CSV table of C-alpha atoms in Angstrom, one decimal:
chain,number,residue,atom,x,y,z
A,170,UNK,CA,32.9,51.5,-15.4
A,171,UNK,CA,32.1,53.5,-18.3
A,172,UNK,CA,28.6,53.9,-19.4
A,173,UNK,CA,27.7,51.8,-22.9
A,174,UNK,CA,27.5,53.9,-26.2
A,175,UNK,CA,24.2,53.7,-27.8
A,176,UNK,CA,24.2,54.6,-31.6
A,177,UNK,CA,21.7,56.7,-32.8
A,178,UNK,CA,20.7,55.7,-36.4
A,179,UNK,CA,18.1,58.4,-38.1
A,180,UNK,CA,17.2,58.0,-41.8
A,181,UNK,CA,16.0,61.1,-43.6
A,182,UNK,CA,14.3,62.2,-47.1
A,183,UNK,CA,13.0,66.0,-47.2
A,184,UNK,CA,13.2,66.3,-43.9
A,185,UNK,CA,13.8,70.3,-43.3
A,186,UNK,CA,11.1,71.1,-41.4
A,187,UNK,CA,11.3,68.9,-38.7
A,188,UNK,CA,14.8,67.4,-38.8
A,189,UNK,CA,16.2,70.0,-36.5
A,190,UNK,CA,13.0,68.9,-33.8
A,191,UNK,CA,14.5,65.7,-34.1
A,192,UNK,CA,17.9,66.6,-33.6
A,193,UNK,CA,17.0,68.7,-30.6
A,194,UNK,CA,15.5,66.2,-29.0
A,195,UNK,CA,18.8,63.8,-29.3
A,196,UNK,CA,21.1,66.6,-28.2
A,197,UNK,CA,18.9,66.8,-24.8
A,198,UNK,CA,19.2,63.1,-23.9
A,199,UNK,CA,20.5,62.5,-20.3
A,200,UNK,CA,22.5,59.4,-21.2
A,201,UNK,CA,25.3,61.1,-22.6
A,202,UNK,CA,27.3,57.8,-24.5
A,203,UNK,CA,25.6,58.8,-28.0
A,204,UNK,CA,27.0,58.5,-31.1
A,205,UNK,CA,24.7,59.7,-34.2
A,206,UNK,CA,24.1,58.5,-37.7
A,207,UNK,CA,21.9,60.7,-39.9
A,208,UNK,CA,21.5,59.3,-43.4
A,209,UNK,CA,20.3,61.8,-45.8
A,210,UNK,CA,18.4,59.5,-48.5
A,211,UNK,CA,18.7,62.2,-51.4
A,212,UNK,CA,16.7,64.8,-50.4
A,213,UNK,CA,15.7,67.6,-52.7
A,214,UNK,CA,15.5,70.4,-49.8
A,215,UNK,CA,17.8,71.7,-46.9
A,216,UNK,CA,17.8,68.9,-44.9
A,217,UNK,CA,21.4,68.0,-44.7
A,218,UNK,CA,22.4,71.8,-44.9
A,219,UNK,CA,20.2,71.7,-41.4
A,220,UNK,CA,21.6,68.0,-40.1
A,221,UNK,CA,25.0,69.6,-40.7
A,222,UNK,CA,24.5,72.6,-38.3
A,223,UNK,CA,24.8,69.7,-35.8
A,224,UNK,CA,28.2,68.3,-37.1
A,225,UNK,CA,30.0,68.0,-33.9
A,226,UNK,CA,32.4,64.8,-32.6
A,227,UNK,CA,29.6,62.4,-32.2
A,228,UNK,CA,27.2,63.6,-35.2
A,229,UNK,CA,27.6,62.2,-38.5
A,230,UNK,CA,25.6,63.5,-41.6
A,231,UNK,CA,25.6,60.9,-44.3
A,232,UNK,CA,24.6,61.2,-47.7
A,233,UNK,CA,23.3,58.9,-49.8
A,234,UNK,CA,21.4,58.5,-53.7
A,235,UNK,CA,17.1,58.0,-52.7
A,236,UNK,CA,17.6,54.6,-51.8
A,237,UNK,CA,15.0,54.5,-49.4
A,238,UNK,CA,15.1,54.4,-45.6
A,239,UNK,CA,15.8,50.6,-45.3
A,240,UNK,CA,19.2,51.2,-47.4
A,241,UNK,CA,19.8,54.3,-44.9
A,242,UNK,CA,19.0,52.5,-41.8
A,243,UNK,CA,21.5,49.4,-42.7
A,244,UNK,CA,23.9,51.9,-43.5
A,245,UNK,CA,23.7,53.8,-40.2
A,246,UNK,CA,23.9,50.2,-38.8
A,247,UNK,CA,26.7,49.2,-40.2
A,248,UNK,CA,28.7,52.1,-38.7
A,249,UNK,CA,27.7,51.6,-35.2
A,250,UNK,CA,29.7,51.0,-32.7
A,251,UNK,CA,27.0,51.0,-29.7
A,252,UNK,CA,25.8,48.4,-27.6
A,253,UNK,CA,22.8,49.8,-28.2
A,254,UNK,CA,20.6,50.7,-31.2
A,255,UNK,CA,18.1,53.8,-31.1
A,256,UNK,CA,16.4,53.6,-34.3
A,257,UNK,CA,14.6,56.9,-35.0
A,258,UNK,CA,12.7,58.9,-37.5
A,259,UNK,CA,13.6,62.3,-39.2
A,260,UNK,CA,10.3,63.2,-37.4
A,261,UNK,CA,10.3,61.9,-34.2
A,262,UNK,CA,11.2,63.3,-31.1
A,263,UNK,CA,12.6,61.5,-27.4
A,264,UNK,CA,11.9,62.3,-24.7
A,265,UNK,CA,14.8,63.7,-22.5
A,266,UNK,CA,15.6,60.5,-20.5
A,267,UNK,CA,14.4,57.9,-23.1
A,268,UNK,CA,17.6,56.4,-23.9
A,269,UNK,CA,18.8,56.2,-20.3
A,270,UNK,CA,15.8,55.2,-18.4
A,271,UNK,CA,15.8,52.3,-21.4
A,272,UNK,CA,19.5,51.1,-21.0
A,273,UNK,CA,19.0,51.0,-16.8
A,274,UNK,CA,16.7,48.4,-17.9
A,275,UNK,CA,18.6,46.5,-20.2
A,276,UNK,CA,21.6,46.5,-18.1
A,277,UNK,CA,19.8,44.2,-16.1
A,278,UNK,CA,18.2,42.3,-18.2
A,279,UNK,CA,20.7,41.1,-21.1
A,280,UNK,CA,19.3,39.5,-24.5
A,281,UNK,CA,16.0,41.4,-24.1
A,282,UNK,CA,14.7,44.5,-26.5
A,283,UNK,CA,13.6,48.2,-24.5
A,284,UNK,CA,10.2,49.0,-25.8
A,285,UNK,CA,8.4,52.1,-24.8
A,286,UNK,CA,5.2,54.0,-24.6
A,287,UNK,CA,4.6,56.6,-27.4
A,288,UNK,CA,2.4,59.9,-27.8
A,289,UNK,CA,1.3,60.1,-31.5
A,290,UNK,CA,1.2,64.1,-32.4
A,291,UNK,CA,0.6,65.7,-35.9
A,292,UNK,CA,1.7,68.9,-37.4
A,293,UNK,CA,1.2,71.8,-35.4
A,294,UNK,CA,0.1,69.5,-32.3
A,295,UNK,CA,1.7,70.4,-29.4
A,296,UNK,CA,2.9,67.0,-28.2
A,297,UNK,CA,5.0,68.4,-25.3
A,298,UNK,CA,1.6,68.9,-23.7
A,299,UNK,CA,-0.6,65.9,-25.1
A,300,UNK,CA,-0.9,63.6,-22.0
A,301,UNK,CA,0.9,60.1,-23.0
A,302,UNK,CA,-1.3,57.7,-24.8
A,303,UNK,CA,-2.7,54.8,-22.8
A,304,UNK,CA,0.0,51.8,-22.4
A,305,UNK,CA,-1.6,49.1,-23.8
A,306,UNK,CA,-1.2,45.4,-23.3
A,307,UNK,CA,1.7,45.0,-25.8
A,308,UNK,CA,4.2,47.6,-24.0
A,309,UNK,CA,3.9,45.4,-20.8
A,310,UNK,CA,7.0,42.5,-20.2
A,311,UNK,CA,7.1,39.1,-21.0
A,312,UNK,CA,9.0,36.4,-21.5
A,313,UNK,CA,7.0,34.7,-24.4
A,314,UNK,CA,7.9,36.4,-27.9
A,315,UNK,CA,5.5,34.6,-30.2
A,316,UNK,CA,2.5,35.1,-28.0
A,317,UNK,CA,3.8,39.0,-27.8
A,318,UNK,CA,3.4,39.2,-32.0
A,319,UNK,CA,0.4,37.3,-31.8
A,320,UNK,CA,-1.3,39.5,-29.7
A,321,UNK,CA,0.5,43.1,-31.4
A,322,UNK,CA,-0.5,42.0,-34.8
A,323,UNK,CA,-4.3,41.1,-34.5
A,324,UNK,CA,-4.8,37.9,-32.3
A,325,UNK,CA,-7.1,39.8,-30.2
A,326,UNK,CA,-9.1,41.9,-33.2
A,327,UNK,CA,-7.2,44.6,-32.9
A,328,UNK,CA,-3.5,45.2,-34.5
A,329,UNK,CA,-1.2,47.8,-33.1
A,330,UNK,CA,2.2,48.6,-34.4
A,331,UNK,CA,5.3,49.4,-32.1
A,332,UNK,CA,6.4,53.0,-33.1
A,333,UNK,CA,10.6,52.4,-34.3
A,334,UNK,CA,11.7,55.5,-31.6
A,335,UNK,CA,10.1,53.5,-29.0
A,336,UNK,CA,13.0,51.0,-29.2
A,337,UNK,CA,16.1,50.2,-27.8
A,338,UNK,CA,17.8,47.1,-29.5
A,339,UNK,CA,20.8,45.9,-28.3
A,340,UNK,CA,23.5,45.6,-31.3
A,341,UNK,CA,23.9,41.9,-29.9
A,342,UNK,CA,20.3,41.5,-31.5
A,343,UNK,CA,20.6,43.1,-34.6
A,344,UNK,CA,23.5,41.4,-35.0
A,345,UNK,CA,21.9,38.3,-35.2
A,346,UNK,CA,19.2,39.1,-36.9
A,347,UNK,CA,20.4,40.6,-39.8
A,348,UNK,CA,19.7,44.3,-41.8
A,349,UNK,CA,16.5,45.6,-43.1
A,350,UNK,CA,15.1,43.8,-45.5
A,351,UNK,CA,15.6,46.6,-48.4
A,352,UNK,CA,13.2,45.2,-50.7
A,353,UNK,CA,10.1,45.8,-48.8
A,354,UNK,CA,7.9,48.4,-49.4
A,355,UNK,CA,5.1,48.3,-46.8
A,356,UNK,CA,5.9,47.5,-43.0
A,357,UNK,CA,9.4,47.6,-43.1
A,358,UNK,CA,9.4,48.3,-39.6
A,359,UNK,CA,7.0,46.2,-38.3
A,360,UNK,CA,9.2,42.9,-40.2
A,361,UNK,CA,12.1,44.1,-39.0
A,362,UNK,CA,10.7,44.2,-35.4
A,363,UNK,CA,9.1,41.0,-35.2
A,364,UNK,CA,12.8,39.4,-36.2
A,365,UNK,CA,14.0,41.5,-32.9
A,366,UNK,CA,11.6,40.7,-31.0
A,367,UNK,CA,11.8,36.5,-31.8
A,368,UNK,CA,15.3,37.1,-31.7
C-alpha cells in the first residue's frame, strides 16, 4: 500500500529571511509522500529567487500579483492532489515527524482534523531549544466540535487561537468546506478553521 500524499501549501510575501527555515524544515520531514506548493504573493525581495533554489520534482514555486495570502492559499489548494493538507507559513517551521506522526493518526481515525501542539519563538529565539509550550485544553480530542470553538474562542475567559502549521486537514474536508474566504482581513485563519473543524 502506498503511503497517502500530503500537499504542502505555503503562502509567502517578503519572505527572504526566513523562507529557506521554512523550507528546511519541509525537506526534513520523515513522511516522505510530500508534494509542495509555495505561492509567492508579489514580493518585493528574493524570496522566490530563494524558494526556487528548492525547485526539485515535488517543489513548486508559484508566483502571483500581492493578492494576499487567502488568494495564495486557495491557489496552492486548488493544485493539490494530497489526501492531506499541511497549511503552513513562510515563517514557520515543522518539526521533523509532524506530518507523519499526524497522518498515523488520521489513518485511523477518517473525517477527523490533526491538530498539534505549538512552540511560539521570535526572531533570533532559538526555538530548537525552547521547551514546547504547555498543551492546553483545546489540543486534547473530542468528539463534540461546537463545544471545541466554544471553548477555543473565549467560553472560558480566555481565547486561544490554533497556529495554521499545527494542522493537518484532510482534502476530504476542505473539500467540503470550501476556499478561504478572500475577503477577510483579520482572522482569516481562525474562520477558515472553525469551518474545518464543524466540518
Amino acid at each position: 500500500m502506498s503511503e497517502p500524499l500530503v500537499s504542502v501549501v505555503i503562502p509567502a510575501y517578503n519572505a527572504a529571511s526566513y523562507i529557506a527555515e521554512t523550507l528546511d524544515s519541509v525537506k526534513r520531514q520523515t513522511w516522505q509522500a510530500i508534494e509542495v506548493f509555495v505561492i509567492d504573493d508579489g514580493s518585493s525581495d528574493d524570496t522566490v529567487a530563494i524558494a526556487r533554489t528548492y525547485s526539485a520534482t515535488n517543489f513548486t514555486i508559484l508566483e502571483q500579483k500581492n493578492s494576499g495570502a487567502c488568494v495564495a492559499r486557495n491557489l496552492g489548494l486548488s493544485l493539490s492532489k494530497g489526501k492531506y493538507i499541511q497549511f503552513l507559513d513562510a515563517d514557520d517551521v515543522l518539526s521533523p515527524d509532524k506530518i507523519e506522526q499526524q497522518v498515523a493518526v488520521l489513518e485511523k481515525n477518517p473525517g477527523y482534523l490533526g491538530v498539534s501542539p505549538t512552540v511560539h519563538f521570535m526572531n533570533g529565539e532559538e526555538y530548537l531549544k525552547m521547551s514546547p509550550r504547555n498543551e492546553s485544553f483545546w489540543i486534547h480530542d473530542t468528539d463534540d466540535p461546537v463545544d471545541f470553538l466554544v471553548r477555543l474562542y473565549g467560553g472560558d475567559g480566555e481565547r486561544w487561537m490554533v497556529q495554521t502549521s499545527a494542522w493537518l486537514t484532510p482534502k476530504s474536508i476542505t473539500d467540503r468546506i470550501g476556499p478561504w474566504n478572500e475577503q477577510l482581513l483579520l482572522d482569516q485563519d481562525g474562520e477558515y478553521f472553525a469551518r474545518a473543524v464543524l466540518a
